[in-house]
Amino acid sequence: MSASSSRTNATPNTGEDVTGTVGSTAEGTNINTGGPISTTGFASRSALNREQITDTLSAMLGPEQVDTDESALRAASVDRFKKYTAAHGIFNGPFPSAIAYPRSTEEVAAVLKFANENQIAIVPRTGRTATEGGLEIVIPNSIVLDGSQMNGILSVNPIDMMATVQCGVPLQQLEDVLREQGLTAGHSPQSKPLAQYGGLTATRSIGQFSTLYGGIEDMVVGLEAVLPDGTVTRIKNVPRRAAGPDIRHLVIGNEGALCYVTEVTVKIFPYQPENNRFFGYLVDDFAAGIEALRTLVTAGYRPSVCRVYSPEDAHQHFAHFSEGKNVVVLVAEGPRPLAEATATAIEETFSTIPHVRVKDSLIEEWFNRLNWDQSAIDAEKADMVARSHLGYTTEVSIDWSRVGELYTSVMRRIRSEFPHADDLTMLGAHSSHSYQTGTNLYFVYDYWIRCEPQNEITEYHKPLNAIIVEEALQLGGSMVHHHGIGKYRTAWTSEEHGSAYELLTRVKTALDPNGIMNPGTIFPLAR
């Protein structure tokens, strides 16, 4: 990493035509459809320039822990919400002053204290798998505070069934250590090979086995975090307590807008893959598949994988057997008696539903390749550039009684109102995380891009995202199930929370009065 000083407002020498430069405050257009703000046009409130910020960081952490390389700063200015423009080398700014890599909680505290005293915006990050703009820079000369070098597994306790890790520990790394002891974290998002515990906790993430193990909020026992003024706070590890509000939830899901997660203790579980049972069914009606999930889950059964795919979505995963039908996928796991009881309930449920049974081995093959790694991201990048074709998702949640209505209304609105509906090559959905009271719907959409790369976001992604969010809220659901609000759903944060939004804003004011923590995330920025 380079720690050499750079001229304030220096233009990156990339050969690309960009509309912003490092440290710029170029004005952008406010897009109301699908996003509350542009990501340019907000000036830094700090009296320090870029060089002063980077010099102080280098003195504080050491030059080897501060990256000011122009290409790194450009890449750090966006996340996967802008994966198409980034793949084309288009970065419109603003840009951070530096990427700081602390190696301890004390160093995180020192950087935050410095930033808070000097009104410098902070964007926390670890594994860089964010998809909703949460890592995007909106204030020039922000500091990207990257915890990936805080990567120690501090303890594994097989008696109390807890593991404690620093924020930069990759989920896959902990899982590998646990598997050697016959244990598992039970957390398996698709980004498992890349995601790290700081980001997993801060975004309120969920894994593909959540119906059995729960989301990250069910797994976190205790944690350590640093407040914007540098105060270190620790929430102790206990099985349960009734000592006031559960303050873990001020930190879990805060998306870096309230504090910086430095350490997490999570539950661990026995790993018993020899007991796994795999089930797949083809059904004619999406609603019938949803009803099967509702029957199982509300009766008290918890298949680790519990999914139903619409025909369009099913085709991209199961083209070799889906036959244009809806596909239901279930996995029973756990101790053998529990797995067998779940398997029996699955078979009994589908005995009352017209279906075609899929070979168990085909579902097991799919199960064994659920996750994507950097090679998959690189392949996606090459494909989108070569073909001008892209896929995105928007995930929401809804009560059982409104699932069918939400699915139908989203499909209708997109097909009738989206101006580029003819460019869609796939529009579908699946339910993949279910609860006693409802489920999620994960809408997926692929399309040809028939515009300049820099316009893809406003022409395609934002309008599609907006329709799905609006319909979920209209029907009383949540606008986001597990990816976080980021910076592109903040237009609806107030509507999402209603009168409870006042609680959120007061917490923000109390913990981050100077507004330095990840500006524009969760809380919309006012001009």
Coordinates of C-alpha atoms in Angstrom, one line a residue:
M1 CA 0.0 0.0 0.0
S2 CA 1.2 3.5 -0.8
A3 CA 1.4 6.1 1.9
S4 CA 2.9 8.8 -0.1
S5 CA 1.3 12.2 0.0
S6 CA -1.0 13.2 -2.8
R7 CA -2.0 16.7 -4.0
T8 CA -5.4 17.8 -2.8
N9 CA -7.9 17.6 -5.7
A10 CA -5.4 15.6 -7.8
T11 CA -7.1 14.0 -10.8
P12 CA -6.6 10.2 -11.0
N13 CA -4.5 9.3 -14.0
T14 CA -6.6 6.4 -15.3
G15 CA -7.3 7.2 -18.9
E16 CA -11.1 7.3 -18.1
D17 CA -13.3 10.3 -18.5
V18 CA -14.7 11.0 -15.1
T19 CA -16.9 13.8 -13.8
G20 CA -15.4 13.9 -10.3
T21 CA -11.9 14.0 -9.0
V22 CA -10.4 13.1 -5.7
G23 CA -11.5 15.7 -3.2
S24 CA -14.1 17.2 -5.6
T25 CA -17.5 18.5 -4.7
A26 CA -19.0 18.3 -8.2
E27 CA -22.7 18.7 -8.2
G28 CA -24.8 15.8 -9.4
T29 CA -28.4 15.3 -10.3
N30 CA -31.0 14.3 -7.7
I31 CA -32.8 11.1 -8.9
N32 CA -36.1 10.7 -7.1
T33 CA -37.0 7.4 -8.7
G34 CA -35.3 4.7 -6.6
G35 CA -32.9 6.9 -4.6
P36 CA -33.0 9.9 -2.4
I37 CA -29.7 11.5 -3.3
S38 CA -27.0 11.5 -5.8
T39 CA -23.6 10.6 -4.5
T40 CA -22.0 13.9 -5.4
G41 CA -22.7 17.4 -4.2
F42 CA -22.1 17.2 -0.5
A43 CA -19.1 19.2 0.8
S44 CA -16.8 18.1 3.6
R45 CA -17.2 20.0 6.8
S46 CA -13.6 19.5 7.8
A47 CA -11.1 22.3 7.8
L48 CA -8.4 19.7 7.0
N49 CA -7.4 19.0 3.4
R50 CA -6.6 15.6 2.0
E51 CA -2.8 15.9 2.6
Q52 CA -3.3 16.9 6.2
I53 CA -5.6 14.0 6.8
T54 CA -3.3 11.4 5.2
D55 CA -0.3 12.8 7.0
T56 CA -2.0 12.5 10.3
L57 CA -3.2 9.0 9.6
S58 CA 0.3 7.9 8.6
A59 CA 1.8 9.4 11.8
M60 CA -0.9 7.7 13.9
L61 CA -0.9 4.2 12.3
G62 CA 2.3 4.1 10.4
P63 CA 2.6 4.6 6.6
E64 CA 2.2 0.9 5.8
Q65 CA -1.3 1.0 7.2
V66 CA -2.5 3.9 5.1
D67 CA -3.3 3.5 1.4
T68 CA -3.5 6.6 -0.8
D69 CA -3.1 4.8 -4.2
E70 CA -5.4 6.5 -6.7
S71 CA -6.8 3.3 -8.1
A72 CA -7.5 1.9 -4.6
L73 CA -9.3 5.2 -3.7
R74 CA -11.4 5.0 -6.9
A75 CA -12.4 1.3 -6.2
A76 CA -13.2 2.3 -2.5
S77 CA -15.6 5.0 -3.6
V78 CA -18.3 2.4 -4.5
D79 CA -19.6 -1.0 -3.7
R80 CA -21.5 -3.7 -5.6
F81 CA -24.5 -1.5 -6.1
K82 CA -22.4 0.2 -8.8
K83 CA -20.8 -3.0 -10.1
Y84 CA -21.6 -2.3 -13.8
T85 CA -20.1 1.2 -13.9
A86 CA -17.1 0.1 -11.9
A87 CA -16.6 -2.8 -14.3
H88 CA -16.3 -0.1 -17.0
G89 CA -13.8 1.9 -15.0
I90 CA -16.3 4.7 -14.4
F91 CA -16.0 6.3 -11.0
N92 CA -17.8 9.6 -10.6
G93 CA -16.7 10.4 -7.1
P94 CA -16.5 11.8 -4.5
F95 CA -13.4 9.9 -3.4
P96 CA -11.9 9.2 0.0
S97 CA -8.7 10.8 1.2
A98 CA -7.3 7.4 2.3
I99 CA -8.0 3.9 3.3
A100 CA -6.8 3.3 6.9
Y101 CA -6.1 -0.3 8.1
P102 CA -6.1 -0.4 11.9
R103 CA -4.8 -3.5 13.6
S104 CA -6.3 -3.0 17.0
T105 CA -9.3 -1.6 18.8
E106 CA -7.1 1.1 20.2
E107 CA -6.1 2.2 16.6
V108 CA -9.8 2.2 15.6
A109 CA -10.6 4.5 18.6
A110 CA -7.7 6.8 17.7
V111 CA -8.8 7.2 14.1
L112 CA -12.4 7.8 15.1
K113 CA -11.5 10.4 17.8
F114 CA -9.3 12.2 15.2
A115 CA -12.1 12.2 12.6
N116 CA -14.8 13.3 15.1
E117 CA -12.7 16.2 16.4
N118 CA -12.0 17.3 12.8
Q119 CA -15.5 16.6 11.2
I120 CA -14.1 14.0 8.8
A121 CA -16.6 11.5 7.5
I122 CA -15.8 7.8 8.2
V123 CA -17.0 4.8 6.1
P124 CA -16.4 1.6 8.0
R125 CA -15.8 -1.6 6.0
T126 CA -14.4 -5.1 6.3
G127 CA -15.1 -7.8 3.6
R128 CA -16.3 -5.4 0.9
T129 CA -19.3 -7.6 -0.1
A130 CA -21.9 -4.8 0.4
T131 CA -24.6 -4.5 -2.3
E132 CA -26.7 -1.5 -1.4
G133 CA -24.3 1.5 -1.6
G134 CA -23.4 1.3 2.1
L135 CA -19.7 1.6 1.3
E136 CA -20.2 4.3 -1.2
I137 CA -18.5 7.6 -0.6
V138 CA -20.7 10.7 -0.5
I139 CA -18.5 13.2 1.3
P140 CA -15.1 14.2 -0.3
N141 CA -12.0 13.2 1.6
S142 CA -13.8 10.7 3.8
I143 CA -11.7 8.1 5.6
V144 CA -12.4 4.5 4.7
L145 CA -11.7 2.6 7.9
D146 CA -11.0 -1.0 6.9
G147 CA -10.9 -3.6 9.7
S148 CA -9.8 -6.5 7.6
Q149 CA -6.3 -6.6 9.2
M150 CA -8.0 -7.2 12.6
N151 CA -8.4 -10.8 11.7
G152 CA -7.7 -12.9 14.9
I153 CA -9.9 -15.7 16.1
L154 CA -9.6 -15.0 19.8
S155 CA -11.3 -18.0 21.3
V156 CA -13.4 -21.1 20.5
N157 CA -15.3 -22.4 23.6
P158 CA -16.9 -25.8 22.9
I159 CA -18.4 -26.0 26.4
D160 CA -20.2 -22.6 26.4
M161 CA -20.6 -23.0 22.6
M162 CA -19.3 -19.6 21.7
A163 CA -16.5 -18.2 19.4
T164 CA -15.0 -14.8 19.7
V165 CA -13.5 -13.1 16.6
Q166 CA -12.2 -9.7 15.6
C167 CA -14.1 -7.8 12.9
G168 CA -11.8 -8.8 10.0
V169 CA -12.1 -12.6 10.4
P170 CA -13.6 -14.1 7.3
L171 CA -16.6 -16.2 8.0
Q172 CA -15.1 -19.0 6.0
Q173 CA -12.0 -19.0 8.1
L174 CA -13.9 -19.4 11.3
E175 CA -16.0 -22.1 9.8
D176 CA -13.0 -24.0 8.7
V177 CA -11.5 -23.9 12.3
L178 CA -14.9 -24.9 13.7
R179 CA -15.3 -27.8 11.3
E180 CA -12.0 -29.3 12.5
Q181 CA -13.7 -29.6 15.9
G182 CA -17.0 -30.9 14.7
L183 CA -18.7 -27.5 15.0
T184 CA -20.3 -24.9 12.8
A185 CA -21.2 -21.2 13.0
G186 CA -24.5 -22.1 11.2
H187 CA -24.1 -18.8 9.2
S188 CA -23.8 -19.3 5.5
P189 CA -24.6 -16.3 3.3
Q190 CA -23.7 -16.6 -0.4
S191 CA -20.8 -14.3 0.3
K192 CA -19.4 -16.8 2.9
P193 CA -15.9 -17.1 1.3
L194 CA -15.4 -13.3 1.4
A195 CA -17.6 -11.8 4.1
Q196 CA -16.0 -10.8 7.4
Y197 CA -17.6 -10.6 10.8
G198 CA -17.6 -6.8 11.2
G199 CA -19.7 -6.3 8.1
L200 CA -21.9 -9.3 8.8
T201 CA -22.8 -7.9 12.1
A202 CA -23.2 -4.3 11.0
T203 CA -25.5 -5.1 8.1
R204 CA -27.7 -7.5 10.1
S205 CA -26.9 -10.3 7.7
I206 CA -28.5 -13.6 7.2
G207 CA -27.4 -17.0 5.9
Q208 CA -28.9 -19.6 3.7
F209 CA -29.6 -21.9 6.7
S210 CA -31.4 -19.2 8.7
T211 CA -34.7 -21.0 9.1
L212 CA -32.8 -23.4 11.5
Y213 CA -30.0 -21.3 12.9
G214 CA -31.4 -17.8 12.6
G215 CA -29.9 -14.5 11.4
I216 CA -26.8 -12.8 12.7
E217 CA -29.0 -11.1 15.3
D218 CA -29.9 -14.5 16.8
M219 CA -26.2 -15.6 16.8
V220 CA -24.4 -12.6 18.4
V221 CA -24.0 -13.2 22.1
G222 CA -21.8 -10.1 22.9
L223 CA -19.6 -7.7 21.1
E224 CA -17.2 -4.8 21.2
A225 CA -17.7 -1.5 19.4
V226 CA -16.1 1.9 19.2
L227 CA -18.3 5.1 19.3
P228 CA -17.6 8.1 17.0
D229 CA -15.7 9.9 19.8
G230 CA -13.4 7.0 20.3
T231 CA -15.1 5.5 23.4
V232 CA -14.8 1.7 23.4
T233 CA -17.9 -0.1 24.6
R234 CA -18.2 -3.8 25.3
I235 CA -21.5 -5.8 25.7
K236 CA -20.7 -8.9 27.7
N237 CA -21.5 -12.5 26.8
V238 CA -24.4 -13.9 28.7
P239 CA -27.1 -16.4 27.7
R240 CA -29.9 -13.9 28.4
R241 CA -30.7 -11.0 30.7
A242 CA -33.5 -8.7 31.6
A243 CA -31.4 -5.7 32.6
G244 CA -33.0 -3.1 30.5
P245 CA -33.2 -3.0 26.6
D246 CA -31.1 -5.3 24.6
I247 CA -28.4 -2.9 23.6
R248 CA -26.8 -5.4 21.3
H249 CA -29.3 -4.2 18.8
L250 CA -28.0 -0.6 18.8
V251 CA -24.9 -2.1 17.2
I252 CA -26.2 -5.1 15.1
G253 CA -27.5 -3.6 11.9
N254 CA -26.2 -0.1 12.4
E255 CA -24.4 -0.2 9.0
G256 CA -21.5 1.8 10.3
A257 CA -23.8 4.8 10.9
L258 CA -23.6 4.7 14.7
C259 CA -20.4 3.0 15.6
Y260 CA -17.6 0.6 14.5
V261 CA -17.8 -3.1 15.3
T262 CA -14.4 -4.4 16.4
E263 CA -15.1 -7.8 18.0
V264 CA -18.0 -10.3 18.0
T265 CA -18.9 -13.3 20.0
V266 CA -21.2 -15.7 18.3
K267 CA -23.0 -19.0 19.1
I268 CA -21.6 -22.2 17.6
F269 CA -23.4 -25.5 17.0
P270 CA -22.6 -29.2 16.4
Y271 CA -21.8 -30.0 12.8
Q272 CA -23.5 -33.2 11.7
P273 CA -23.7 -33.3 7.9
E274 CA -24.1 -37.1 7.9
N275 CA -27.7 -36.6 9.0
N276 CA -28.6 -34.2 6.2
R277 CA -31.7 -35.1 4.1
F278 CA -32.4 -33.3 0.8
F279 CA -35.8 -32.7 -0.8
G280 CA -36.9 -31.1 -4.1
Y281 CA -40.4 -30.7 -5.5
L282 CA -41.8 -29.3 -8.7
V283 CA -45.2 -27.6 -8.2
D284 CA -47.5 -25.9 -10.6
D285 CA -48.4 -22.9 -8.4
F286 CA -46.0 -20.5 -6.6
A287 CA -48.7 -20.0 -3.9
A288 CA -48.8 -23.8 -3.3
G289 CA -45.1 -23.8 -2.7
I290 CA -45.4 -20.9 -0.2
E291 CA -48.2 -22.6 1.6
A292 CA -46.1 -25.7 2.0
L293 CA -43.3 -23.6 3.6
R294 CA -45.9 -21.9 5.9
T295 CA -47.4 -25.3 7.0
L296 CA -44.0 -26.6 7.9
V297 CA -42.6 -23.6 9.7
T298 CA -45.7 -22.6 11.6
A299 CA -46.1 -26.2 12.8
G300 CA -42.6 -25.9 14.5
Y301 CA -40.4 -27.6 11.9
R302 CA -37.2 -25.8 11.0
P303 CA -35.6 -27.1 7.7
S304 CA -32.2 -25.4 7.4
V305 CA -32.9 -24.7 3.8
C306 CA -36.5 -23.8 3.1
R307 CA -37.1 -22.3 -0.4
V308 CA -39.6 -21.9 -3.2
Y309 CA -38.5 -20.5 -6.6
S310 CA -40.8 -19.0 -9.3
P311 CA -40.4 -20.7 -12.7
E312 CA -38.3 -17.8 -14.1
D313 CA -35.9 -17.8 -11.1
A314 CA -35.8 -21.6 -10.9
H315 CA -34.7 -21.8 -14.5
Q316 CA -31.4 -20.1 -13.7
H317 CA -30.6 -22.5 -10.9
F318 CA -32.3 -25.7 -12.0
A319 CA -32.7 -25.6 -15.7
H320 CA -31.7 -29.3 -16.0
F321 CA -34.9 -30.4 -14.2
S322 CA -37.3 -27.5 -13.4
E323 CA -39.4 -28.0 -16.5
G324 CA -40.8 -24.5 -16.4
K325 CA -42.4 -25.1 -12.9
N326 CA -41.9 -23.7 -9.5
V327 CA -39.2 -25.5 -7.5
V328 CA -39.3 -26.1 -3.7
V329 CA -36.0 -27.0 -2.1
L330 CA -35.7 -28.2 1.5
V331 CA -32.9 -29.6 3.7
A332 CA -33.4 -31.3 7.0
E333 CA -30.4 -31.3 9.3
G334 CA -29.2 -31.5 12.9
P335 CA -29.1 -34.5 15.3
R336 CA -30.4 -37.6 13.6
P337 CA -33.8 -37.8 15.4
L338 CA -34.5 -34.1 14.7
A339 CA -33.4 -34.4 11.0
E340 CA -35.6 -37.5 10.6
A341 CA -38.6 -35.8 12.2
T342 CA -38.2 -32.8 10.0
A343 CA -37.9 -35.1 6.9
T344 CA -41.0 -37.0 7.8
A345 CA -42.9 -33.7 8.2
I346 CA -41.7 -32.5 4.8
E347 CA -42.9 -35.8 3.1
E348 CA -46.2 -35.6 4.9
T349 CA -46.8 -32.0 3.9
F350 CA -46.1 -32.7 0.2
S351 CA -48.3 -35.9 0.2
T352 CA -51.2 -33.5 0.1
I353 CA -49.9 -31.2 -2.7
P354 CA -49.7 -32.2 -6.4
H355 CA -46.0 -32.4 -7.2
V356 CA -43.2 -34.1 -9.0
R357 CA -40.4 -35.3 -6.7
V358 CA -36.9 -34.3 -7.8
K359 CA -34.0 -36.7 -7.2
D360 CA -32.4 -36.0 -3.8
S361 CA -28.9 -36.1 -5.4
L362 CA -29.7 -33.2 -7.6
I363 CA -30.6 -31.0 -4.6
E364 CA -27.5 -32.1 -2.8
E365 CA -25.4 -31.1 -5.8
W366 CA -27.0 -27.7 -5.8
F367 CA -26.5 -27.4 -2.0
N368 CA -22.8 -28.1 -2.3
R369 CA -22.2 -25.1 -4.6
L370 CA -24.3 -22.4 -3.0
N371 CA -21.6 -19.8 -2.4
W372 CA -19.6 -17.5 -4.6
D373 CA -16.0 -16.4 -4.3
Q374 CA -13.8 -13.8 -5.9
S375 CA -13.5 -15.9 -9.1
A376 CA -17.3 -15.8 -9.5
I377 CA -17.3 -12.1 -9.0
D378 CA -14.5 -11.7 -11.6
A379 CA -16.4 -13.9 -14.1
E380 CA -19.6 -11.9 -13.6
K381 CA -17.6 -8.7 -14.2
A382 CA -16.2 -10.0 -17.5
D383 CA -19.6 -11.2 -18.6
M384 CA -21.4 -8.0 -17.9
V385 CA -18.8 -6.0 -19.8
A386 CA -18.7 -8.4 -22.8
R387 CA -22.5 -8.7 -23.2
S388 CA -23.9 -5.5 -21.6
H389 CA -26.1 -7.7 -19.6
L390 CA -26.7 -7.6 -15.8
G391 CA -28.5 -9.2 -12.9
Y392 CA -29.6 -7.6 -9.6
T393 CA -31.8 -8.5 -6.6
T394 CA -34.1 -6.7 -4.1
E395 CA -35.1 -8.6 -1.0
V396 CA -38.1 -7.6 1.2
S397 CA -40.2 -9.4 3.8
I398 CA -43.9 -9.8 4.3
D399 CA -46.5 -11.6 6.4
W400 CA -47.7 -15.0 5.2
S401 CA -51.2 -13.7 4.3
R402 CA -49.8 -11.1 1.9
V403 CA -47.0 -13.1 0.1
G404 CA -49.1 -13.9 -3.0
E405 CA -50.4 -10.3 -3.3
L406 CA -46.9 -8.9 -3.0
Y407 CA -45.5 -11.3 -5.6
T408 CA -48.3 -10.5 -8.1
S409 CA -48.3 -6.8 -7.6
V410 CA -44.5 -6.5 -8.2
M411 CA -44.7 -8.6 -11.3
R412 CA -47.6 -6.6 -12.7
R413 CA -46.1 -3.2 -12.0
I414 CA -42.7 -4.0 -13.4
R415 CA -44.1 -5.5 -16.6
S416 CA -46.6 -2.7 -17.1
E417 CA -44.7 0.4 -15.7
F418 CA -41.0 -0.2 -16.1
P419 CA -40.0 1.7 -19.2
H420 CA -37.4 -0.9 -20.2
A421 CA -39.6 -3.9 -19.6
D422 CA -38.7 -5.3 -23.0
D423 CA -35.0 -5.4 -22.0
L424 CA -35.7 -7.8 -19.1
T425 CA -34.4 -11.3 -19.8
M426 CA -35.5 -12.7 -16.4
L427 CA -38.0 -11.5 -13.8
G428 CA -38.7 -13.8 -10.9
A429 CA -38.6 -14.3 -7.1
H430 CA -37.9 -16.8 -4.4
S431 CA -38.7 -17.2 -0.7
S432 CA -35.6 -18.3 1.1
H433 CA -35.9 -17.3 4.8
S434 CA -39.1 -18.1 6.7
Y435 CA -40.5 -17.4 10.2
Q436 CA -43.5 -18.1 12.3
T437 CA -45.3 -15.0 11.0
G438 CA -44.0 -14.7 7.4
T439 CA -41.2 -15.0 4.9
N440 CA -39.0 -13.0 2.6
L441 CA -39.3 -12.5 -1.1
Y442 CA -36.1 -12.2 -3.0
F443 CA -36.9 -10.5 -6.3
V444 CA -34.4 -11.2 -9.1
Y445 CA -34.1 -9.4 -12.4
D446 CA -31.7 -9.6 -15.4
Y447 CA -31.7 -7.3 -18.3
W448 CA -29.9 -6.1 -21.4
I449 CA -28.4 -2.6 -20.9
R450 CA -29.3 -0.4 -23.8
C451 CA -27.8 2.9 -22.6
E452 CA -24.4 4.3 -21.7
P453 CA -22.8 2.4 -18.8
Q454 CA -23.0 5.5 -16.5
N455 CA -26.8 5.6 -16.9
E456 CA -27.5 2.0 -16.1
I457 CA -28.2 2.8 -12.4
T458 CA -30.9 5.4 -13.1
E459 CA -32.3 3.8 -16.2
Y460 CA -32.7 0.2 -14.8
H461 CA -31.6 -0.6 -11.3
K462 CA -33.1 2.3 -9.3
P463 CA -36.6 2.1 -10.9
L464 CA -36.8 -1.6 -10.5
N465 CA -35.6 -1.4 -6.9
A466 CA -38.1 1.4 -6.2
I467 CA -41.1 -0.6 -7.4
I468 CA -40.3 -3.6 -5.2
V469 CA -39.7 -1.4 -2.1
E470 CA -42.9 0.6 -2.7
E471 CA -45.1 -2.5 -3.1
A472 CA -43.6 -4.1 0.1
L473 CA -44.3 -1.0 2.1
Q474 CA -47.7 -0.6 0.7
L475 CA -48.7 -4.1 1.9
G476 CA -47.2 -3.6 5.3
G477 CA -44.0 -5.5 4.8
S478 CA -40.4 -4.4 5.2
M479 CA -38.5 -2.7 2.4
V480 CA -35.3 -4.7 3.2
H481 CA -34.9 -8.2 4.6
H482 CA -31.1 -8.7 5.0
H483 CA -28.9 -6.5 2.7
G484 CA -29.3 -3.4 4.7
I485 CA -30.7 0.0 3.8
G486 CA -27.4 1.3 2.4
K487 CA -27.6 4.6 0.6
Y488 CA -30.2 3.7 -2.0
R489 CA -33.3 2.9 0.2
T490 CA -32.9 5.8 2.6
A491 CA -35.8 7.6 0.8
W492 CA -38.1 5.1 2.5
T493 CA -36.4 4.8 6.0
S494 CA -39.0 7.1 7.6
E495 CA -41.9 5.2 6.0
E496 CA -40.4 1.9 7.0
H497 CA -40.3 2.8 10.7
G498 CA -43.3 5.2 10.9
S499 CA -43.5 6.9 14.3
A500 CA -40.6 4.8 15.5
Y501 CA -38.3 6.7 13.2
E502 CA -38.0 9.3 16.0
L503 CA -36.3 6.6 18.1
L504 CA -33.7 6.1 15.3
T505 CA -33.0 9.7 14.8
R506 CA -32.5 10.4 18.5
V507 CA -30.1 7.5 18.8
K508 CA -28.2 8.9 15.8
T509 CA -28.1 12.3 17.4
A510 CA -27.0 11.0 20.7
L511 CA -24.2 8.6 19.5
D512 CA -23.0 10.6 16.5
P513 CA -23.8 14.3 17.1
N514 CA -21.3 15.4 14.5
G515 CA -22.7 13.0 11.8
I516 CA -19.3 11.6 10.8
M517 CA -20.4 7.9 10.7
N518 CA -21.1 6.7 7.2
P519 CA -23.1 9.7 6.1
G520 CA -26.1 9.0 3.9
T521 CA -26.5 5.4 5.1
I522 CA -29.8 4.5 6.9
F523 CA -30.4 8.3 7.4
P524 CA -30.9 10.4 4.3
L525 CA -28.7 13.4 3.9
A526 CA -30.3 16.8 3.5
R527 CA -28.7 19.3 1.2

